[in-house]
Short mmCIF file of C-alpha atoms and ligand atoms in Angstrom, two decimals:
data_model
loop_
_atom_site.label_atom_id
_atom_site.label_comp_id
_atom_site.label_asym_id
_atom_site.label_seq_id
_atom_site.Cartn_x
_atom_site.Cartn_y
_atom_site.Cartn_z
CA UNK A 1 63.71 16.77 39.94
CA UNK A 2 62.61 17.19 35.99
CA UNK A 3 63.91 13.45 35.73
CA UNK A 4 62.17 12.44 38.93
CA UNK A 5 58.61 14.25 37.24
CA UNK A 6 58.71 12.57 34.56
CA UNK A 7 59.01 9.00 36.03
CA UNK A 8 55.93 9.74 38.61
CA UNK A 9 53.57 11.05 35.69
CA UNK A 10 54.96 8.18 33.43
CA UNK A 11 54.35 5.47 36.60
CA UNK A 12 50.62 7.42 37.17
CA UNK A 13 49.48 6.96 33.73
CA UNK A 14 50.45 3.32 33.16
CA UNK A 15 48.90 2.48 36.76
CA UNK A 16 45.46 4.31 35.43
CA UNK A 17 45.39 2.24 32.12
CA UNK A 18 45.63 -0.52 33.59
CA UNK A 19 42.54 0.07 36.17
CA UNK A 20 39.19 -0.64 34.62
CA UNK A 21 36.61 -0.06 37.77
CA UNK A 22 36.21 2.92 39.53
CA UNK A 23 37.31 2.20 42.79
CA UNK A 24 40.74 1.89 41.48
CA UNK A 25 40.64 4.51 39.55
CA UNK A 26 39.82 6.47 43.06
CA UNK A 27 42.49 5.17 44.75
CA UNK A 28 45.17 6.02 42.09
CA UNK A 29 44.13 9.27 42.06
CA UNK A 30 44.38 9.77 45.98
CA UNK A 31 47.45 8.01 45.75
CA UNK A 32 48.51 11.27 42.86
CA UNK A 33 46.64 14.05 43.16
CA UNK A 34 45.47 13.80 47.00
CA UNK A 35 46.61 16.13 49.47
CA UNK A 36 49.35 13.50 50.83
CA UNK A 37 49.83 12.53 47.84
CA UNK A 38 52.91 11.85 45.48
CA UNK A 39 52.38 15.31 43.73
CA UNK A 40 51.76 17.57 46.51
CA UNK A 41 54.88 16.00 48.14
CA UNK A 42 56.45 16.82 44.80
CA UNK A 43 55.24 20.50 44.58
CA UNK A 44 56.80 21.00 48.59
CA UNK A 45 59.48 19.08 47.67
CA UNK A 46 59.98 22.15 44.89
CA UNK A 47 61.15 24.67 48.11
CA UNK A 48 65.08 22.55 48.45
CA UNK A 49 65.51 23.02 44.83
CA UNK A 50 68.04 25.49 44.35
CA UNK A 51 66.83 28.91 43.69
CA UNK A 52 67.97 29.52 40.16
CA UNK A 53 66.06 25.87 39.13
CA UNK A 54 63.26 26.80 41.14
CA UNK A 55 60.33 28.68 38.17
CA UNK A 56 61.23 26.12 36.25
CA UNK A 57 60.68 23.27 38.55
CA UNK A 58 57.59 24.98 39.84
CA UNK A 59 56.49 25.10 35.83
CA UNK A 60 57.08 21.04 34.90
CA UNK A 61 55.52 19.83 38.31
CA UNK A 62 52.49 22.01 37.78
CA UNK A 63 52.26 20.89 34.39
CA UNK A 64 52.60 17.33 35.35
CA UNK A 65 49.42 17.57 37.89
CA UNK A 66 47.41 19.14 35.38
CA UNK A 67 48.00 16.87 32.81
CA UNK A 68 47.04 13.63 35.32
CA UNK A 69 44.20 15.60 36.67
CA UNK A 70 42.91 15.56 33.23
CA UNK A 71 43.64 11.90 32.76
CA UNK A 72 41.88 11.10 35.91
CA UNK A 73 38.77 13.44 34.92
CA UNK A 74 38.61 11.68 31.64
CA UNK A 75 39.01 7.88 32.67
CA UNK A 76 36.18 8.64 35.33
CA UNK A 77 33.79 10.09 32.75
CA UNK A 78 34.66 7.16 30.00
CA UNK A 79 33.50 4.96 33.15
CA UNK A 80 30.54 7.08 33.69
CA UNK A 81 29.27 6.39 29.98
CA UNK A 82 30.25 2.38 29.71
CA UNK A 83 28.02 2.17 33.17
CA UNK A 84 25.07 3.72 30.98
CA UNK A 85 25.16 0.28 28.48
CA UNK A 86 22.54 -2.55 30.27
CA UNK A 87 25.19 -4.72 31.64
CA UNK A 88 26.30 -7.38 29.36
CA UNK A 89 26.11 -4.80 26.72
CA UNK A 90 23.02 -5.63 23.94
CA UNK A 91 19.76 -7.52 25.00
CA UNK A 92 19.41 -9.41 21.96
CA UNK A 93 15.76 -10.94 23.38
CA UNK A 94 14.53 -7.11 23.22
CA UNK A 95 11.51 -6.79 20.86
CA UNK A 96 12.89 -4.24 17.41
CA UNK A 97 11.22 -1.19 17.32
CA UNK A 98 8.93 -1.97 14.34
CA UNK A 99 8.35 0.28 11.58
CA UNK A 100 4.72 1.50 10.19
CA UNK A 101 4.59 -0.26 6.76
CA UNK A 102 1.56 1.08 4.05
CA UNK A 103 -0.02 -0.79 2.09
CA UNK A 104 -2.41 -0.95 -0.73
CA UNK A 105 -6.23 -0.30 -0.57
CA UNK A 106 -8.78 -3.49 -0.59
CA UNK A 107 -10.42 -2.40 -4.07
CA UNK A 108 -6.36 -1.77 -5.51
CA UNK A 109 -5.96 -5.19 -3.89
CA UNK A 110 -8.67 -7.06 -5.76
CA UNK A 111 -8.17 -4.72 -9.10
CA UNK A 112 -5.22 -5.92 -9.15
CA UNK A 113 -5.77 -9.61 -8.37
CA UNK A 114 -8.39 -9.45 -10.84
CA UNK A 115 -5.94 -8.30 -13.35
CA UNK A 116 -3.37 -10.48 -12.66
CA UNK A 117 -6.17 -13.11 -13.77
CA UNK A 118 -7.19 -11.92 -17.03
CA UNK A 119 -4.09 -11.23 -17.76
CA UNK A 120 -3.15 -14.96 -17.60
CA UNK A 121 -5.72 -15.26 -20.09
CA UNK A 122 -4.01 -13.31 -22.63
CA UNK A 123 -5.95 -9.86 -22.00
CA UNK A 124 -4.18 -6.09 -22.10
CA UNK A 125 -5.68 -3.67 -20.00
CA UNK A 126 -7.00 -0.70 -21.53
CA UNK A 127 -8.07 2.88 -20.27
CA UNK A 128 -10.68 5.76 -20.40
CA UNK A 129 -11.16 9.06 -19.00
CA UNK A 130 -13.00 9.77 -16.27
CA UNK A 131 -14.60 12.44 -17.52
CA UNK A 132 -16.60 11.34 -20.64
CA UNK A 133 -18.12 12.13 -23.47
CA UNK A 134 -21.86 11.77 -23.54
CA UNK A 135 -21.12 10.31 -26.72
CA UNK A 136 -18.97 7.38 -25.79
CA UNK A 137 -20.75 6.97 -22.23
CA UNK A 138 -23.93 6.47 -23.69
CA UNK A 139 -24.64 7.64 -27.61
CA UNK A 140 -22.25 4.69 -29.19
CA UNK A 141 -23.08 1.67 -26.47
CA UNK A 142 -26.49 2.49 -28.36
CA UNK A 143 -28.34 4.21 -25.24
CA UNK A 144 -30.71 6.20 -26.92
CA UNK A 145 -31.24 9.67 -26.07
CA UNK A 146 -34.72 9.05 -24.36
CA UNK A 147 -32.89 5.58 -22.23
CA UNK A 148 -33.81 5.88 -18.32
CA UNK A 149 -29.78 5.37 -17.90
CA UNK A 150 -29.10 8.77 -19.09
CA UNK A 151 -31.85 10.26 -16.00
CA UNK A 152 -30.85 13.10 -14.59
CA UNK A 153 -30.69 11.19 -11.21
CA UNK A 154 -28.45 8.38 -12.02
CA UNK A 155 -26.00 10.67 -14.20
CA UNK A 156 -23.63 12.91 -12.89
CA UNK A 157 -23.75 15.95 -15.72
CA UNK A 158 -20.82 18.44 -16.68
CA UNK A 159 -22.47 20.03 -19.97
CA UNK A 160 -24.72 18.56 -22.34
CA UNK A 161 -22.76 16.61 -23.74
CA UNK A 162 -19.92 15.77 -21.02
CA UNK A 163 -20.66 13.54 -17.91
CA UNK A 164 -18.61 11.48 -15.54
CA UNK A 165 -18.76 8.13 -16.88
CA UNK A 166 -21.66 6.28 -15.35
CA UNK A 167 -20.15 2.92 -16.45
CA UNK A 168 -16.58 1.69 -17.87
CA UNK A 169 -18.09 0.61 -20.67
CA UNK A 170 -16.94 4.00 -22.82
CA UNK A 171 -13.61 2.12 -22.78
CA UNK A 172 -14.59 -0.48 -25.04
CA UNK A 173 -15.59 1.99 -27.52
CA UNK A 174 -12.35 4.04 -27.17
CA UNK A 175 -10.52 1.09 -28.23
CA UNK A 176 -12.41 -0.48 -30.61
CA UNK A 177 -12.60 2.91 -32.47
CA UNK A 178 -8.88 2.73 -32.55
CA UNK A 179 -7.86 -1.15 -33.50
CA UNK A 180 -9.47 -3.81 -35.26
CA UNK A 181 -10.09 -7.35 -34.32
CA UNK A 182 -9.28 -9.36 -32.18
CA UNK A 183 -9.07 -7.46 -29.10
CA UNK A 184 -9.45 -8.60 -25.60
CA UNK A 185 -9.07 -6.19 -22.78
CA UNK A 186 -10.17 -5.03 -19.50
CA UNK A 187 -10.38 -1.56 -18.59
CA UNK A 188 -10.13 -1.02 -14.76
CA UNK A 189 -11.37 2.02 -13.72
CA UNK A 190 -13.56 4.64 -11.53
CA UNK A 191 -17.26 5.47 -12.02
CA UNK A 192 -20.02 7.78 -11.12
CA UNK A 193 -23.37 7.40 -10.38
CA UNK A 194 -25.93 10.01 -8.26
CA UNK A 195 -26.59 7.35 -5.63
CA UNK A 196 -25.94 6.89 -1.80
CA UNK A 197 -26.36 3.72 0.49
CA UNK A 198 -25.27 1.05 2.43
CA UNK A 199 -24.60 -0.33 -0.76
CA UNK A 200 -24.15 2.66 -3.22
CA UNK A 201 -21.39 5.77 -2.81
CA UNK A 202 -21.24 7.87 -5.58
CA UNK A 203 -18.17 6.88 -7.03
CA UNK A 204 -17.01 3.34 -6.83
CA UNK A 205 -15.20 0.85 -9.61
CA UNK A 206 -15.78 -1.33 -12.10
CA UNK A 207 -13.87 -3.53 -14.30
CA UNK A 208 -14.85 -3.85 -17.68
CA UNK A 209 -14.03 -6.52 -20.05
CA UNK A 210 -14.27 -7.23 -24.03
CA UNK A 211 -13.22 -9.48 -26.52
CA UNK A 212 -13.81 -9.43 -30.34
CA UNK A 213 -12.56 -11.90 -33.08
CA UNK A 214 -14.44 -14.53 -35.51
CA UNK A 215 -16.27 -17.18 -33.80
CA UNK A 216 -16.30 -15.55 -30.55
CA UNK A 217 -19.40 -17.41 -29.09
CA UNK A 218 -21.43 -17.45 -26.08
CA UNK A 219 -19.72 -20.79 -24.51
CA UNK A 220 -16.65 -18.17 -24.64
CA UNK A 221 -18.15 -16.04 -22.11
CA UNK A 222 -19.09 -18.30 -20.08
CA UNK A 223 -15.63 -20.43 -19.78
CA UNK A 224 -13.99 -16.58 -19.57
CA UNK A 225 -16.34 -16.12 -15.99
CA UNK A 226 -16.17 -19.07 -15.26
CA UNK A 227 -12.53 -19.19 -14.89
CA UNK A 228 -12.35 -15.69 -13.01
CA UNK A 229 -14.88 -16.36 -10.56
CA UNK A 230 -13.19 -19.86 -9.44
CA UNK A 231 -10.11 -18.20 -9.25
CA UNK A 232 -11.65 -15.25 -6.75
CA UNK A 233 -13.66 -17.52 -4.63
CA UNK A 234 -13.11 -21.19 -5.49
CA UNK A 235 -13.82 -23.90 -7.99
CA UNK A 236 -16.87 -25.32 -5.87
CA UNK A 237 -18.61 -21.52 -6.55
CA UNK A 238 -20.78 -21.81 -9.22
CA UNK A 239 -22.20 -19.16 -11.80
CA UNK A 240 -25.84 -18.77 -12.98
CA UNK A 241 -26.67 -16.78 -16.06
CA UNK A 242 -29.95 -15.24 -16.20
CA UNK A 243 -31.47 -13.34 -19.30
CA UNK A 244 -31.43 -9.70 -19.33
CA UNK A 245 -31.50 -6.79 -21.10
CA UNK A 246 -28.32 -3.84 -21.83
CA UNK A 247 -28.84 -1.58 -24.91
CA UNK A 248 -25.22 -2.96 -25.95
CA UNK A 249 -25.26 -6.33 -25.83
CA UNK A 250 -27.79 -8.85 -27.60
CA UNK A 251 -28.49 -11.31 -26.08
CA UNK A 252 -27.48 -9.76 -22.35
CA UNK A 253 -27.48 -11.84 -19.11
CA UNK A 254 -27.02 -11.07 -15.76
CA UNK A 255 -24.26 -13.63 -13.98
CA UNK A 256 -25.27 -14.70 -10.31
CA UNK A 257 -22.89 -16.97 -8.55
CA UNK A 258 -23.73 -19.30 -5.74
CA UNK A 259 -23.64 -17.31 -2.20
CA UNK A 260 -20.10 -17.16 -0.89
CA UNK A 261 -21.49 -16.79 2.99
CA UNK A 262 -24.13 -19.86 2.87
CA UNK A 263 -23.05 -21.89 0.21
CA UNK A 264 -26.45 -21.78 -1.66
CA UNK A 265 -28.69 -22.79 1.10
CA UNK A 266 -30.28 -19.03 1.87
CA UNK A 267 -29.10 -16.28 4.24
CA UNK A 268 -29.48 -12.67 4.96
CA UNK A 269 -26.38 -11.67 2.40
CA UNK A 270 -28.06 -13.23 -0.78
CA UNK A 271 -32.21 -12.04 0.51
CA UNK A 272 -32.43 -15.96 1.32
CA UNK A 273 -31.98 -16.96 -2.77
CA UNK A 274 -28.76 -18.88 -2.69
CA UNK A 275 -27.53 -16.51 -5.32
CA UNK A 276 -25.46 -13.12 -5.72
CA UNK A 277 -25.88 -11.07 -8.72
CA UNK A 278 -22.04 -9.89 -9.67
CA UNK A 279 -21.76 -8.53 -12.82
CA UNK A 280 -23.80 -8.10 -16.38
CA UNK A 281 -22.41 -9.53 -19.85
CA UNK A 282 -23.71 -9.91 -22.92
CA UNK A 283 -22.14 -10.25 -26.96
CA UNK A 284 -21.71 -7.31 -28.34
CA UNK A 285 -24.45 -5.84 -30.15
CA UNK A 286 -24.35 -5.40 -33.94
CA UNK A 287 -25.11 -1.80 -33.75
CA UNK A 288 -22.52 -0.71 -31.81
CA UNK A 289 -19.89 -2.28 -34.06
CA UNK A 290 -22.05 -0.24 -36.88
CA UNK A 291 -20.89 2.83 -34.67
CA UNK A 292 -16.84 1.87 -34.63
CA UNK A 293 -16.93 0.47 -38.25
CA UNK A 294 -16.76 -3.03 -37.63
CA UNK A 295 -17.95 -5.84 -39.70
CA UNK A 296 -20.87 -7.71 -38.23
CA UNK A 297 -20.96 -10.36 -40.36
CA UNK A 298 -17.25 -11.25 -39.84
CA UNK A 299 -17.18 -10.83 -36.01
CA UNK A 300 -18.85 -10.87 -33.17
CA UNK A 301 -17.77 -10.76 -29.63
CA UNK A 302 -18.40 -10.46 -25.47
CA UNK A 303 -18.74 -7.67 -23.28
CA UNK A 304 -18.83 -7.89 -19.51
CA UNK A 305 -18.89 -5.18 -16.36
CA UNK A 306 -18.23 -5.99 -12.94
CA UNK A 307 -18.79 -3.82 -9.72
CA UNK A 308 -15.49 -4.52 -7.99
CA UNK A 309 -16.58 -2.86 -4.66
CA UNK A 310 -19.16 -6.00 -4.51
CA UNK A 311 -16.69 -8.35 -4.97
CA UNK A 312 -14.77 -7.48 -2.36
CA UNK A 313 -17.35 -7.03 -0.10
CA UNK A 314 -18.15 -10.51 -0.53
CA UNK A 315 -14.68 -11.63 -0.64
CA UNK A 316 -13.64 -10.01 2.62
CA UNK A 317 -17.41 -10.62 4.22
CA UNK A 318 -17.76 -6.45 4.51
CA UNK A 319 -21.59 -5.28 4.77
CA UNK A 320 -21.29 -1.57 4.36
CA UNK A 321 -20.01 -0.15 1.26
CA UNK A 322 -18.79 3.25 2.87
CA UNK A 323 -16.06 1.65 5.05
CA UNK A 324 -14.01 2.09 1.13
CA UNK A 325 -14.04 5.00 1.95
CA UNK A 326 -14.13 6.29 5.56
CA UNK A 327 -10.42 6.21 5.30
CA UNK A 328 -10.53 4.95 9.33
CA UNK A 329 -6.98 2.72 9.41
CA UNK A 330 -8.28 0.29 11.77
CA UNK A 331 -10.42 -0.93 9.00
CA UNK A 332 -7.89 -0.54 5.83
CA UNK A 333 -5.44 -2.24 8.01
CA UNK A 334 -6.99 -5.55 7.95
CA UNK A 335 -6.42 -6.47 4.20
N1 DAH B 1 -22.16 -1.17 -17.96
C1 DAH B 1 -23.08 -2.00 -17.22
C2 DAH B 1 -23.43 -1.32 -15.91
O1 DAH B 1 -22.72 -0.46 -15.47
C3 DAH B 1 -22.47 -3.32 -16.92
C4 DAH B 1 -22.32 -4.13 -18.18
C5 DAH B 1 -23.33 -4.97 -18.57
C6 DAH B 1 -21.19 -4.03 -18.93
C7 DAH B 1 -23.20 -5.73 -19.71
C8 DAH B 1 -21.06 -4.77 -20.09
C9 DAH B 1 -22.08 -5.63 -20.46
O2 DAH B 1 -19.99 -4.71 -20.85
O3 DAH B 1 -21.96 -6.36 -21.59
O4 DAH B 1 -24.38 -1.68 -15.28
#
């Protein structure tokens, strides 16, 4: 009997491994554990076993039916889960699940494309605080107390003497107070100004530049912007200087370049001119080197200030300064 037990469950279990559909895996177990099956004609079979053997007999063939139930239970339910997999197992022509990927604001885009530029020229980039010193903001890039800069309206004030800076200009002070010639640097950076439009939000950025040395001449300036501005648009844009007027630079221009939208012919963008005004520039005026201790008969040098908001909005074609700033992702998504 014990021998005979061990045969069947041995015999049941190799049948079941090697079934691999259901059906067959049915019928084995009918053919085992159904009610004329091999173990309930085993577990009758129990009553001609002599007495004494009996309990024990009773024990093994019980034990032997549990056991395949369980075996039967479990091939079923490893069935169960392969059925779950698409047939065939992975669609490889499904589309991924695609992941949300950041990425960096339109003004950190052009800052940095702007850097990138000068500093293929051979400038360092410098930095100021945002909140300035009346002194550096205005005082030493020889904006007199009385200047219409320094209004009330245009001028965000902290104290007296402590504004945000209305310019990143400051900057070039900073460092020339710190090193002597030559220097050439741009100072990236945020700005302030009490002003709100289509094309004004009260703080935007500029990107300041300077460089000092001997013989640092006008024609300097002008090969420096000319350079950036064919690299940021192309070499077919071309750059206008007009005569203007800054407290810190002598003589000071204003730098149009030819409209990027209608290629100089006249449009809405550039008020039908052919022109957009981009930045101011000037060399340095002698009296503020007086204010950082430099020698003004030994050097001289160029000082520019871009708005960088403006050049991307002509760069990316964007007529409304505020969408910097709306934060809405269907618009920051685009660059
Ligand atoms: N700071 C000026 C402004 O915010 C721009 C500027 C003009 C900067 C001439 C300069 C410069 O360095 O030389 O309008």
């Amino acid at each position: 009997m014990k021998e005979e037990l061990k045969k069947t469950e041995q015999e049941a279990l190799k049948s079941l491994e090697a079934t691999s559909d259901r059906q067959g895996v049915n019928l084995l177990r009918t053919r085992y554990l159904g009610r004329k099956g091999v173990m309930t004609q085993c577990l009758r079979g129990i009553s001609t076993v002599p007495a004494a053997d009996r309990p024990e007999a009773g024990r093994l063939a019980n034990e032997v039916k549990t056991r395949l139930e369980v075996a039967f239970r479990e091939a079923i339910e490893r069935l169960d889960a392969d059925s779950k997999e698409p047939s065939g197992g992975l669609d490889v022509t499904l589309p991924g699940r695609s992941f949300a990927r950041g990425r960096l604001h339109p003004i950190t885009q052009v800052t940095q494309a702007i850097s990138e530029i000068f500093l293929r020229l051979g400038f360092e980039i410098a930095e100021g605080p945002n909140v300035e010193l009346d002194y550096y903001n205005f005082e030493a890039l020889n904006i007199p107390k009385d200047h219409p800069a320094r209004d009330m309206q245009d001028t965000f004030y902290i104290s007296d003497d402590v504004v945000l800076r209305t310019h990143t200009s400051p900057i070039q002070i900073r460092v020339m107070e710190k090193r002597s010639p030559p220097i050439r640097i741009i100072a990236p950076g945020k700005v302030y100004r009490v002003d709100s439009d289509v094309s004004h939000t009260p703080m935007f950025h500029q990107i300041e530049g300077l460089m000092v040395g001997e013989n640092i001449s006008f024609g300097d300036l002008k090969g420096i912007l000319t350079t950036l501005v064919h690299q940021i648009f192309d070499e077919e844009t071309s750059l206008r200087f007009r005569p203007s007027f800054f407290p810190f630079t002598e003589p000071s221009a204003e730098v149009d370049i030819q409209c990027v939208i209608c290629r100089g012919k006249g449009c809405r963008v550039c008020s039908h001119t052919g022109w957009l005004e981009v930045l101011g520039a000037g060399m340095v005026h002698p009296a503020v080197f007086e204010m950082v201790g430099y020698d003004t008969d030994r050097y001289t040098g160029f000082a520019f200030g871009m708005g960088i908001e403006r050049i991307a909005m002509l760069k990316y074609g964007i007529d409304d300064i505020r969408k910097f700033y709306e934060n809405d992702i269907r618009f920051l998504e685009q660059f």
